[in-house]
Coordinates of C-alpha atoms in Angstrom, one line a residue:
M1 CA 314.0 237.9 180.1
A2 CA 312.3 236.5 183.1
A3 CA 313.4 237.9 186.5
A4 CA 314.4 235.7 189.4
I5 CA 311.7 235.3 192.1
T6 CA 313.2 236.1 195.5
C7 CA 312.6 234.5 198.9
S8 CA 313.0 236.2 202.3
A9 CA 314.0 233.9 205.2
A10 CA 312.9 236.5 207.7
D11 CA 309.3 236.6 206.2
L12 CA 309.2 232.8 206.0
H13 CA 310.4 232.5 209.6
S14 CA 307.4 234.4 210.9
L15 CA 305.1 232.1 208.9
L16 CA 306.7 229.1 210.6
G17 CA 305.5 230.3 214.0
G18 CA 308.9 231.6 215.4
A19 CA 310.0 228.1 216.5
G20 CA 313.5 227.6 217.7
N21 CA 314.7 226.0 214.6
G22 CA 312.5 228.2 212.4
T23 CA 315.3 230.3 211.2
A24 CA 317.3 227.4 209.9
A25 CA 314.2 225.9 208.3
A26 CA 313.3 229.2 206.6
E27 CA 316.9 229.6 205.3
Y28 CA 316.9 226.0 203.9
L29 CA 313.5 226.4 202.2
C30 CA 314.5 229.7 200.7
S31 CA 317.8 228.3 199.4
R32 CA 315.8 225.5 197.6
F33 CA 313.3 228.0 196.3
D34 CA 316.0 230.3 195.0
A35 CA 317.7 227.4 193.3
I36 CA 314.5 226.5 191.5
S37 CA 313.9 230.1 190.6
N38 CA 317.4 230.4 189.1
K39 CA 316.8 227.3 187.1
F40 CA 313.7 228.9 185.5
V41 CA 315.8 232.0 184.7
D42 CA 318.6 229.9 183.2
T43 CA 316.0 228.0 181.1
A44 CA 314.5 231.2 179.8
Y45 CA 318.0 232.3 178.7
A46 CA 318.7 229.0 177.1
V47 CA 315.3 229.0 175.3
D48 CA 315.8 232.5 173.9
T49 CA 319.4 231.8 172.9
T50 CA 318.5 228.6 171.1
Y51 CA 315.7 230.5 169.3
L52 CA 318.1 233.2 168.3
L53 CA 320.8 230.8 167.1
F54 CA 318.2 228.8 165.1
S55 CA 317.0 232.0 163.5
A56 CA 320.7 232.9 162.7
Y57 CA 321.1 229.6 161.0
L58 CA 317.9 230.2 158.9
V59 CA 319.1 233.6 157.8
F60 CA 322.5 232.2 156.9
S61 CA 320.8 229.6 154.8
M62 CA 319.5 232.5 152.6
Q63 CA 323.1 232.7 151.3
L64 CA 322.6 229.4 149.6
G65 CA 319.3 230.8 148.3
F66 CA 321.1 233.9 147.0
A67 CA 323.8 231.7 145.3
M68 CA 321.3 229.5 143.6
L69 CA 319.0 232.4 142.5
C70 CA 322.1 234.3 141.1
A71 CA 323.5 231.2 139.4
G72 CA 320.2 230.5 137.7
S73 CA 319.6 234.1 136.6
V74 CA 323.0 234.6 134.8
R75 CA 324.2 232.9 131.7
A76 CA 326.0 229.6 132.1
K77 CA 329.4 231.0 131.2
N78 CA 329.3 233.2 134.4
T79 CA 328.0 230.6 136.8
M80 CA 331.2 229.8 138.7
N81 CA 331.9 233.5 139.0
I82 CA 328.6 234.5 140.6
M83 CA 328.7 231.5 143.0
L84 CA 332.2 232.3 144.1
T85 CA 331.2 235.9 144.8
N86 CA 328.4 234.7 147.1
V87 CA 330.8 232.5 149.0
L88 CA 333.2 235.3 149.5
D89 CA 330.4 237.8 150.5
A90 CA 329.9 235.5 153.5
A91 CA 333.6 234.9 154.2
T92 CA 334.8 238.5 153.7
G93 CA 331.8 239.8 155.6
G94 CA 332.5 237.5 158.5
I95 CA 336.0 239.0 159.0
F96 CA 335.1 242.6 158.5
Y97 CA 331.9 242.4 160.6
Y98 CA 333.9 240.8 163.4
L99 CA 336.7 243.4 163.3
F100 CA 334.6 246.6 162.8
G101 CA 331.0 246.1 161.7
F102 CA 329.4 244.8 164.9
A103 CA 331.2 247.5 166.9
F104 CA 330.0 250.3 164.6
A105 CA 326.4 248.9 164.7
F106 CA 325.9 247.9 168.4
G107 CA 328.9 249.1 170.3
G108 CA 327.2 251.0 173.1
P109 CA 327.2 253.2 175.0
S110 CA 327.8 255.5 172.1
N111 CA 326.4 258.5 170.3
G112 CA 323.5 258.4 167.9
L113 CA 325.6 258.1 164.8
I114 CA 328.1 255.2 165.3
G115 CA 329.0 252.6 167.9
A116 CA 332.3 252.6 169.7
H117 CA 332.8 249.3 171.5
F118 CA 333.2 245.5 170.9
F119 CA 335.8 245.8 168.1
G120 CA 337.0 242.3 167.4
L121 CA 334.3 241.1 170.0
E122 CA 336.4 242.5 172.8
K123 CA 334.8 242.0 176.2
F124 CA 332.3 239.5 174.8
P125 CA 330.0 238.2 176.1
S126 CA 328.6 241.1 178.1
S127 CA 325.4 241.9 180.0
S128 CA 324.1 243.4 176.7
F129 CA 325.1 240.8 174.1
D130 CA 326.1 237.2 173.7
Y131 CA 327.7 235.5 170.8
G132 CA 324.4 234.4 169.3
Y133 CA 323.5 238.0 168.8
F134 CA 326.7 238.7 166.9
L135 CA 326.1 235.6 164.6
Y136 CA 322.5 236.8 163.9
Q137 CA 323.6 240.3 163.0
W138 CA 326.4 239.0 160.8
A139 CA 324.0 237.0 158.8
F140 CA 322.0 240.1 158.1
A141 CA 325.1 242.1 157.1
I142 CA 326.1 239.5 154.4
A143 CA 322.5 239.4 153.2
A144 CA 322.9 243.1 152.2
A145 CA 326.1 242.3 150.4
G146 CA 324.4 239.5 148.5
I147 CA 321.8 241.9 147.2
T148 CA 324.5 244.1 145.7
S149 CA 326.3 241.2 144.0
G150 CA 323.3 240.4 141.9
S151 CA 323.0 243.9 140.5
I152 CA 326.6 243.9 139.1
A153 CA 326.7 240.3 137.9
E154 CA 328.3 239.2 134.6
R155 CA 330.6 242.2 134.0
T156 CA 332.4 243.0 137.3
Q157 CA 336.1 242.3 138.1
F158 CA 336.6 239.9 140.9
I159 CA 338.8 242.2 142.9
A160 CA 335.9 244.8 142.9
Y161 CA 333.6 242.2 144.6
L162 CA 336.1 241.8 147.5
I163 CA 336.6 245.5 148.0
Y164 CA 332.9 246.5 147.9
S165 CA 331.9 243.5 150.1
S166 CA 334.4 244.5 152.8
F167 CA 333.4 248.1 152.7
L168 CA 329.7 247.4 152.8
T169 CA 329.8 244.9 155.7
G170 CA 332.5 246.6 157.7
L171 CA 331.2 250.2 157.5
V172 CA 328.2 251.2 155.4
Y173 CA 325.6 248.7 156.5
P174 CA 326.7 248.7 160.2
I175 CA 326.3 252.4 160.6
V176 CA 322.7 252.3 159.1
S177 CA 321.8 249.5 161.5
H178 CA 323.1 251.5 164.4
W179 CA 320.9 254.4 163.4
F180 CA 317.7 252.4 163.3
W181 CA 318.3 249.3 165.5
S182 CA 320.7 250.3 168.3
A183 CA 319.5 251.5 171.6
D184 CA 321.7 254.6 171.0
G185 CA 320.7 255.2 167.4
W186 CA 319.2 258.6 166.5
A187 CA 316.2 257.1 164.7
S188 CA 315.7 253.9 166.7
P189 CA 312.3 253.2 168.1
A190 CA 313.9 251.6 171.2
R191 CA 316.2 254.5 172.2
S192 CA 317.2 254.1 175.8
D193 CA 316.4 257.7 176.6
N194 CA 313.0 257.7 174.8
N195 CA 314.1 260.8 172.8
L196 CA 312.5 259.4 169.7
L197 CA 312.4 260.9 166.1
F198 CA 308.9 262.5 165.8
G199 CA 308.0 260.8 169.1
S200 CA 308.1 257.5 167.3
G201 CA 311.4 256.4 165.8
V202 CA 311.5 254.3 162.7
I203 CA 309.7 250.9 162.9
D204 CA 311.8 248.9 160.4
F205 CA 311.5 245.7 162.3
A206 CA 313.6 243.3 160.2
G207 CA 315.1 245.7 157.7
S208 CA 313.2 246.7 154.5
G209 CA 315.3 249.9 154.8
V210 CA 318.3 248.8 156.9
V211 CA 319.1 245.7 154.8
H212 CA 317.2 245.7 151.5
L213 CA 317.3 249.4 150.6
V214 CA 321.0 249.7 151.6
G215 CA 321.9 246.7 149.4
A216 CA 319.7 247.9 146.6
V217 CA 321.2 251.4 146.5
A218 CA 324.7 250.0 146.6
G219 CA 323.9 247.7 143.7
F220 CA 322.2 250.5 141.7
W221 CA 325.3 252.6 141.7
G222 CA 327.6 249.7 140.8
A223 CA 325.4 248.7 137.9
F224 CA 324.8 252.3 136.8
I225 CA 328.5 253.2 136.8
E226 CA 329.5 250.0 135.0
G227 CA 326.8 250.4 132.4
P228 CA 324.7 247.5 130.8
R229 CA 326.0 244.2 129.7
I230 CA 327.0 243.9 126.1
G231 CA 323.9 243.1 124.0
R232 CA 321.4 244.1 126.7
F233 CA 320.1 246.9 124.5
D234 CA 320.2 246.9 120.7
H235 CA 321.3 249.8 118.5
G236 CA 317.9 251.3 118.6
G237 CA 317.9 251.3 122.4
R238 CA 315.3 248.5 122.7
A239 CA 315.8 246.0 125.5
V240 CA 317.0 242.6 124.6
V241 CA 316.0 239.7 126.9
M242 CA 319.1 238.0 128.3
R243 CA 317.7 235.0 130.0
G244 CA 319.4 233.2 132.9
H245 CA 320.4 229.6 132.0
S246 CA 318.5 227.7 134.7
G247 CA 314.9 228.2 135.8
T248 CA 315.4 225.2 138.1
L249 CA 318.1 227.0 140.1
V250 CA 316.0 230.2 140.2
V251 CA 313.1 228.2 141.8
L252 CA 315.4 226.4 144.2
G253 CA 317.0 229.6 145.3
T254 CA 313.6 231.2 145.8
F255 CA 312.3 228.5 148.0
L256 CA 315.6 228.6 150.1
L257 CA 315.1 232.3 150.5
W258 CA 311.5 231.8 151.5
F259 CA 312.6 229.3 154.1
G260 CA 315.3 231.6 155.4
W261 CA 312.9 234.5 155.7
Y262 CA 311.3 232.7 158.6
G263 CA 314.5 233.5 160.5
F264 CA 314.9 236.9 159.0
N265 CA 311.5 238.3 160.1
P266 CA 310.2 236.3 163.1
G267 CA 313.8 235.8 164.3
S268 CA 314.1 239.6 164.7
F269 CA 312.2 239.4 168.0
I270 CA 315.5 238.0 169.3
S271 CA 313.7 236.3 172.2
I272 CA 310.5 234.2 172.4
S273 CA 309.9 233.5 176.1
K274 CA 308.2 236.8 176.9
A275 CA 304.7 237.2 178.1
Y276 CA 302.3 240.0 177.2
G277 CA 300.3 241.1 180.2
E278 CA 300.2 238.6 183.0
S279 CA 302.5 235.6 182.9
G280 CA 300.7 232.3 182.3
S281 CA 298.5 233.7 179.6
Y282 CA 298.3 231.8 176.3
Y283 CA 299.2 235.0 174.6
G284 CA 302.8 236.3 174.5
Q285 CA 305.8 237.0 172.3
W286 CA 305.5 233.5 170.9
S287 CA 302.1 234.6 169.5
A288 CA 303.7 237.7 167.9
V289 CA 306.4 235.4 166.4
G290 CA 303.8 233.2 164.8
R291 CA 301.8 236.3 163.5
T292 CA 305.0 237.6 162.0
A293 CA 305.6 234.3 160.2
V294 CA 302.0 234.5 158.9
T295 CA 302.2 238.1 157.6
T296 CA 305.5 237.2 155.9
T297 CA 303.9 234.3 154.2
L298 CA 300.8 236.1 153.0
A299 CA 302.7 239.0 151.6
G300 CA 304.9 236.8 149.5
C301 CA 302.0 234.7 148.3
S302 CA 300.0 237.8 147.4
A303 CA 302.9 239.3 145.5
A304 CA 303.6 236.0 143.6
L305 CA 300.0 235.6 142.4
T306 CA 299.7 239.3 141.5
T307 CA 302.8 239.1 139.5
L308 CA 301.7 235.9 137.8
F309 CA 298.4 237.4 136.4
G310 CA 299.9 240.9 136.0
K311 CA 302.7 239.7 133.8
R312 CA 300.3 237.4 131.9
L313 CA 298.2 240.5 131.0
L314 CA 301.2 242.5 130.1
S315 CA 303.3 240.0 128.2
G316 CA 301.0 237.1 127.4
H317 CA 303.3 234.5 129.3
W318 CA 303.2 232.6 132.5
N319 CA 306.8 233.3 133.5
V320 CA 308.3 231.4 136.5
T321 CA 311.3 233.9 136.9
D322 CA 308.9 236.8 137.1
V323 CA 306.8 235.1 139.7
C324 CA 309.8 234.2 141.8
N325 CA 311.0 237.8 141.8
G326 CA 307.5 239.0 142.6
L327 CA 307.4 236.6 145.6
L328 CA 310.7 238.0 146.9
G329 CA 309.5 241.5 146.3
G330 CA 306.5 240.8 148.6
F331 CA 308.9 239.5 151.3
A332 CA 311.2 242.5 151.0
A333 CA 308.2 244.8 151.4
I334 CA 306.7 243.1 154.5
T335 CA 310.0 242.9 156.3
S336 CA 309.6 246.3 157.8
G337 CA 306.1 246.0 159.3
C338 CA 305.8 242.2 159.6
S339 CA 305.4 242.3 163.4
V340 CA 303.0 245.2 163.7
V341 CA 300.4 244.6 161.0
D342 CA 297.4 242.3 160.6
P343 CA 297.4 239.4 158.1
W344 CA 294.9 241.1 155.8
A345 CA 297.2 244.2 155.5
A346 CA 300.1 241.9 154.6
I347 CA 298.1 240.6 151.6
L348 CA 297.6 244.3 150.5
C349 CA 301.3 244.9 151.0
G350 CA 302.2 242.0 148.7
F351 CA 299.7 243.1 146.0
V352 CA 301.1 246.6 145.8
A353 CA 304.7 245.3 146.0
A354 CA 304.2 243.3 142.8
W355 CA 303.1 246.3 140.9
V356 CA 305.9 248.4 142.3
L357 CA 308.4 245.8 141.0
I358 CA 306.7 245.7 137.6
G359 CA 306.8 249.5 137.4
C360 CA 310.5 249.7 138.5
N361 CA 311.4 247.2 135.8
K362 CA 309.7 249.2 133.2
L363 CA 311.6 252.3 134.3
A364 CA 314.9 250.4 134.2
E365 CA 314.3 249.4 130.6
K366 CA 313.3 252.9 129.7
F367 CA 316.5 254.4 131.1
K368 CA 318.7 251.5 129.9
Y369 CA 319.6 250.3 133.3
D370 CA 320.8 246.7 133.5
D371 CA 320.4 244.6 136.6
P372 CA 320.6 240.9 135.8
L373 CA 318.6 239.9 139.0
E374 CA 316.3 243.0 139.2
A375 CA 317.9 243.4 142.6
A376 CA 317.9 247.1 142.8
Q377 CA 314.3 247.3 141.6
L378 CA 313.1 244.5 143.8
H379 CA 314.9 245.3 147.1
G380 CA 315.0 249.1 146.5
G381 CA 311.5 249.6 145.1
C382 CA 309.7 247.0 147.2
G383 CA 311.7 247.8 150.3
S384 CA 310.8 251.5 150.0
W385 CA 307.1 250.6 149.6
G386 CA 307.4 248.4 152.7
I387 CA 308.7 251.3 154.8
I388 CA 305.8 253.5 153.7
F389 CA 303.3 250.6 154.1
T390 CA 304.4 250.1 157.8
A391 CA 303.8 253.8 158.4
L392 CA 300.3 253.5 157.0
F393 CA 299.1 250.2 158.5
A394 CA 300.9 249.6 161.8
K395 CA 298.3 248.6 164.4
K396 CA 298.3 250.3 167.8
A397 CA 298.1 247.2 169.9
Y398 CA 300.9 245.4 168.1
V399 CA 303.2 248.5 168.1
N400 CA 302.7 248.8 171.9
E401 CA 303.5 245.1 172.4
V402 CA 306.6 245.1 170.2
Y403 CA 307.9 248.5 171.3
P404 CA 306.6 248.9 174.9
G405 CA 307.3 251.8 177.3
L406 CA 305.5 254.8 175.7
P407 CA 301.8 255.2 176.3
D408 CA 301.1 257.3 173.2
R409 CA 303.5 255.9 170.7
P410 CA 302.5 256.8 167.1
Y411 CA 301.2 254.0 164.8
G412 CA 299.8 253.7 161.3
L413 CA 298.3 256.8 159.6
L414 CA 295.4 254.8 158.1
M415 CA 294.8 253.0 161.4
G416 CA 294.2 256.4 163.2
G417 CA 297.7 256.9 164.5
G418 CA 298.5 260.2 162.8
A419 CA 301.3 261.2 160.5
R420 CA 304.3 261.2 162.8
L421 CA 305.3 257.6 162.0
L422 CA 305.0 258.3 158.3
A423 CA 307.2 261.4 158.7
A424 CA 309.9 259.3 160.4
H425 CA 309.8 256.7 157.7
V426 CA 310.1 259.2 154.9
V427 CA 313.2 260.5 156.7
Q428 CA 314.5 256.9 156.8
I429 CA 314.2 256.5 153.0
L430 CA 315.9 259.8 152.3
V431 CA 318.7 259.2 154.8
V432 CA 319.4 255.6 153.7
V433 CA 319.4 256.5 150.0
G434 CA 321.7 259.5 150.7
W435 CA 324.2 257.6 152.9
A436 CA 324.5 254.5 150.6
S437 CA 324.8 256.7 147.6
V438 CA 327.6 258.9 149.0
T439 CA 329.6 256.0 150.3
M440 CA 329.0 253.2 147.8
G441 CA 328.5 255.5 144.8
T442 CA 331.9 257.1 145.6
L443 CA 333.5 253.7 146.0
F444 CA 332.3 252.3 142.7
W445 CA 333.3 255.5 141.0
L446 CA 336.8 255.2 142.3
L447 CA 337.0 251.6 141.3
H448 CA 335.8 252.6 137.8
A449 CA 338.4 255.4 137.6
L450 CA 341.1 253.0 138.6
K451 CA 339.9 250.5 136.0
L452 CA 339.2 248.0 138.7
L453 CA 335.4 247.7 138.2
R454 CA 334.4 246.3 134.8
I455 CA 336.0 243.5 132.8
S456 CA 337.1 244.0 129.2
S457 CA 334.6 243.4 126.4
D458 CA 336.6 240.3 125.2
E459 CA 336.4 238.8 128.7
E460 CA 332.7 239.6 128.9
M461 CA 331.9 237.9 125.6
A462 CA 334.0 234.8 126.5
G463 CA 332.5 234.6 130.0
M464 CA 334.1 235.1 133.3
D465 CA 334.3 231.4 134.2
L466 CA 336.7 230.8 131.3
T467 CA 338.7 234.1 131.7
S468 CA 338.9 234.4 135.4
H469 CA 338.2 231.1 137.0
G470 CA 340.0 228.5 134.8
G471 CA 337.0 227.0 133.1
F472 CA 333.3 226.6 133.0
A473 CA 331.2 225.5 136.0
Y474 CA 329.9 222.6 133.9
E475 CA 329.8 221.5 130.3
Y476 CA 327.0 223.2 128.4
N477 CA 325.9 224.1 124.9
D478 CA 324.5 227.4 124.1
H479 CA 321.3 226.7 122.1
E480 CA 320.0 230.2 122.5
G481 CA 319.9 230.9 118.7
E482 CA 318.1 227.6 118.1
L483 CA 315.6 228.2 120.8
E484 CA 314.8 231.7 119.4
S485 CA 314.3 230.2 116.0
L486 CA 311.9 227.6 117.4
K487 CA 310.0 230.3 119.3
N488 CA 309.6 232.3 116.1
R489 CA 308.2 229.2 114.3
V490 CA 305.7 228.6 117.1
E491 CA 304.5 232.2 116.9
L492 CA 304.1 231.9 113.2
T493 CA 302.1 228.7 113.6
K494 CA 299.8 230.4 116.1
K495 CA 299.2 233.3 113.7
D496 CA 298.4 230.9 110.8
S497 CA 296.0 228.9 113.1
S498 CA 294.2 232.1 114.2
A499 CA 293.9 233.2 110.6
V500 CA 292.3 229.9 109.6

């Protein structure tokens, strides 16, 4: 934030030649000068707050993207259920993040493990935070909950959604964000005392680990403890494709998430009116914001195209759902290092992320793990790759701009910065997986033991819209059997044609 420029009446008086009315003139001129200076400071605050609020609105729009993506990826008989859970992720998360979550995450001064102030936004606004910052961080918290809801779709009791969403947004996620984003956090790259983990801290700029990995690990344990949906694997253990009912909603949700990611990643700068070097230069934080939007875009594009051709080689089909998931995997991966890598590195990030997702999906089938949205594989696998990617490709100049204050701060291993940043990032992965597993794994196990987790087989076969929500989201006919028969006839026709 810009500092006010001060004016000294005594200094100005001497410049006016020491005339009899010089003191009054100097005081008057200084008062006018100070008023103008304060206006510039006020304007800088207004610009940065407007930027942050706009970014918060973009991140919140991702909830609509999650809802549409989830709705399109499940069968039509569960559409109302999954959309309602997305609405309640936001509503429940809002209350619990207000009461506890923000305080645990950013309530300083505190220790390195958990925040201790601002419960219920007490003493808000302060010199540290304003309301816009709370709104932005709340939008991140409910994004983590949205990831988890996709993993356990189509077979989870409604009460379980309410319980896990409250626990995740009120406690589990906020403590992780405190560790890596708070000025007091033990692994934060912006610790106020500069006592940094491996002399670096963890550079997880917008949350490949803090948001995506946390949500993925929580979803993994929920889906693992529940077990696969009925019919997902046949009696021989072979995977059976259970297609979502609307590719249109999947594509709509994907584009909404793409749009929202421009608030998720560039918005994580929090402010925009900051110069790098001398003020007045064309180059400043606004340039870094633009670069971050570009790296985000290129990683997603690279992952989408890699998935398109990769899946074509593996399965023989051009599959829109796979491409959409690949695109989102690229975004999840670049989220950690989006601000500190060059555009060419972002393309490489997306390329690898696509193959990580494909590999994770193969492992999921092998071990009979069922995640209707591939959420754990996408956000967990690609998020973990993004954390490692940042430790390999973070550029020295960008790291020093985004995280100023240390002359020898470590940067990417492959960029000549040594292995300290990589060590910190390996620690992050281990700690996040451990914390989310202990907390969310235990919660889902307790829900399962209390018979509050999975619906009955009869309810699952009938569909949750009918059994839990009073009716279907819309009228539909299930032509899955007819479509499968038609597909078989097409395949036979192709074989006959090739034989001729």
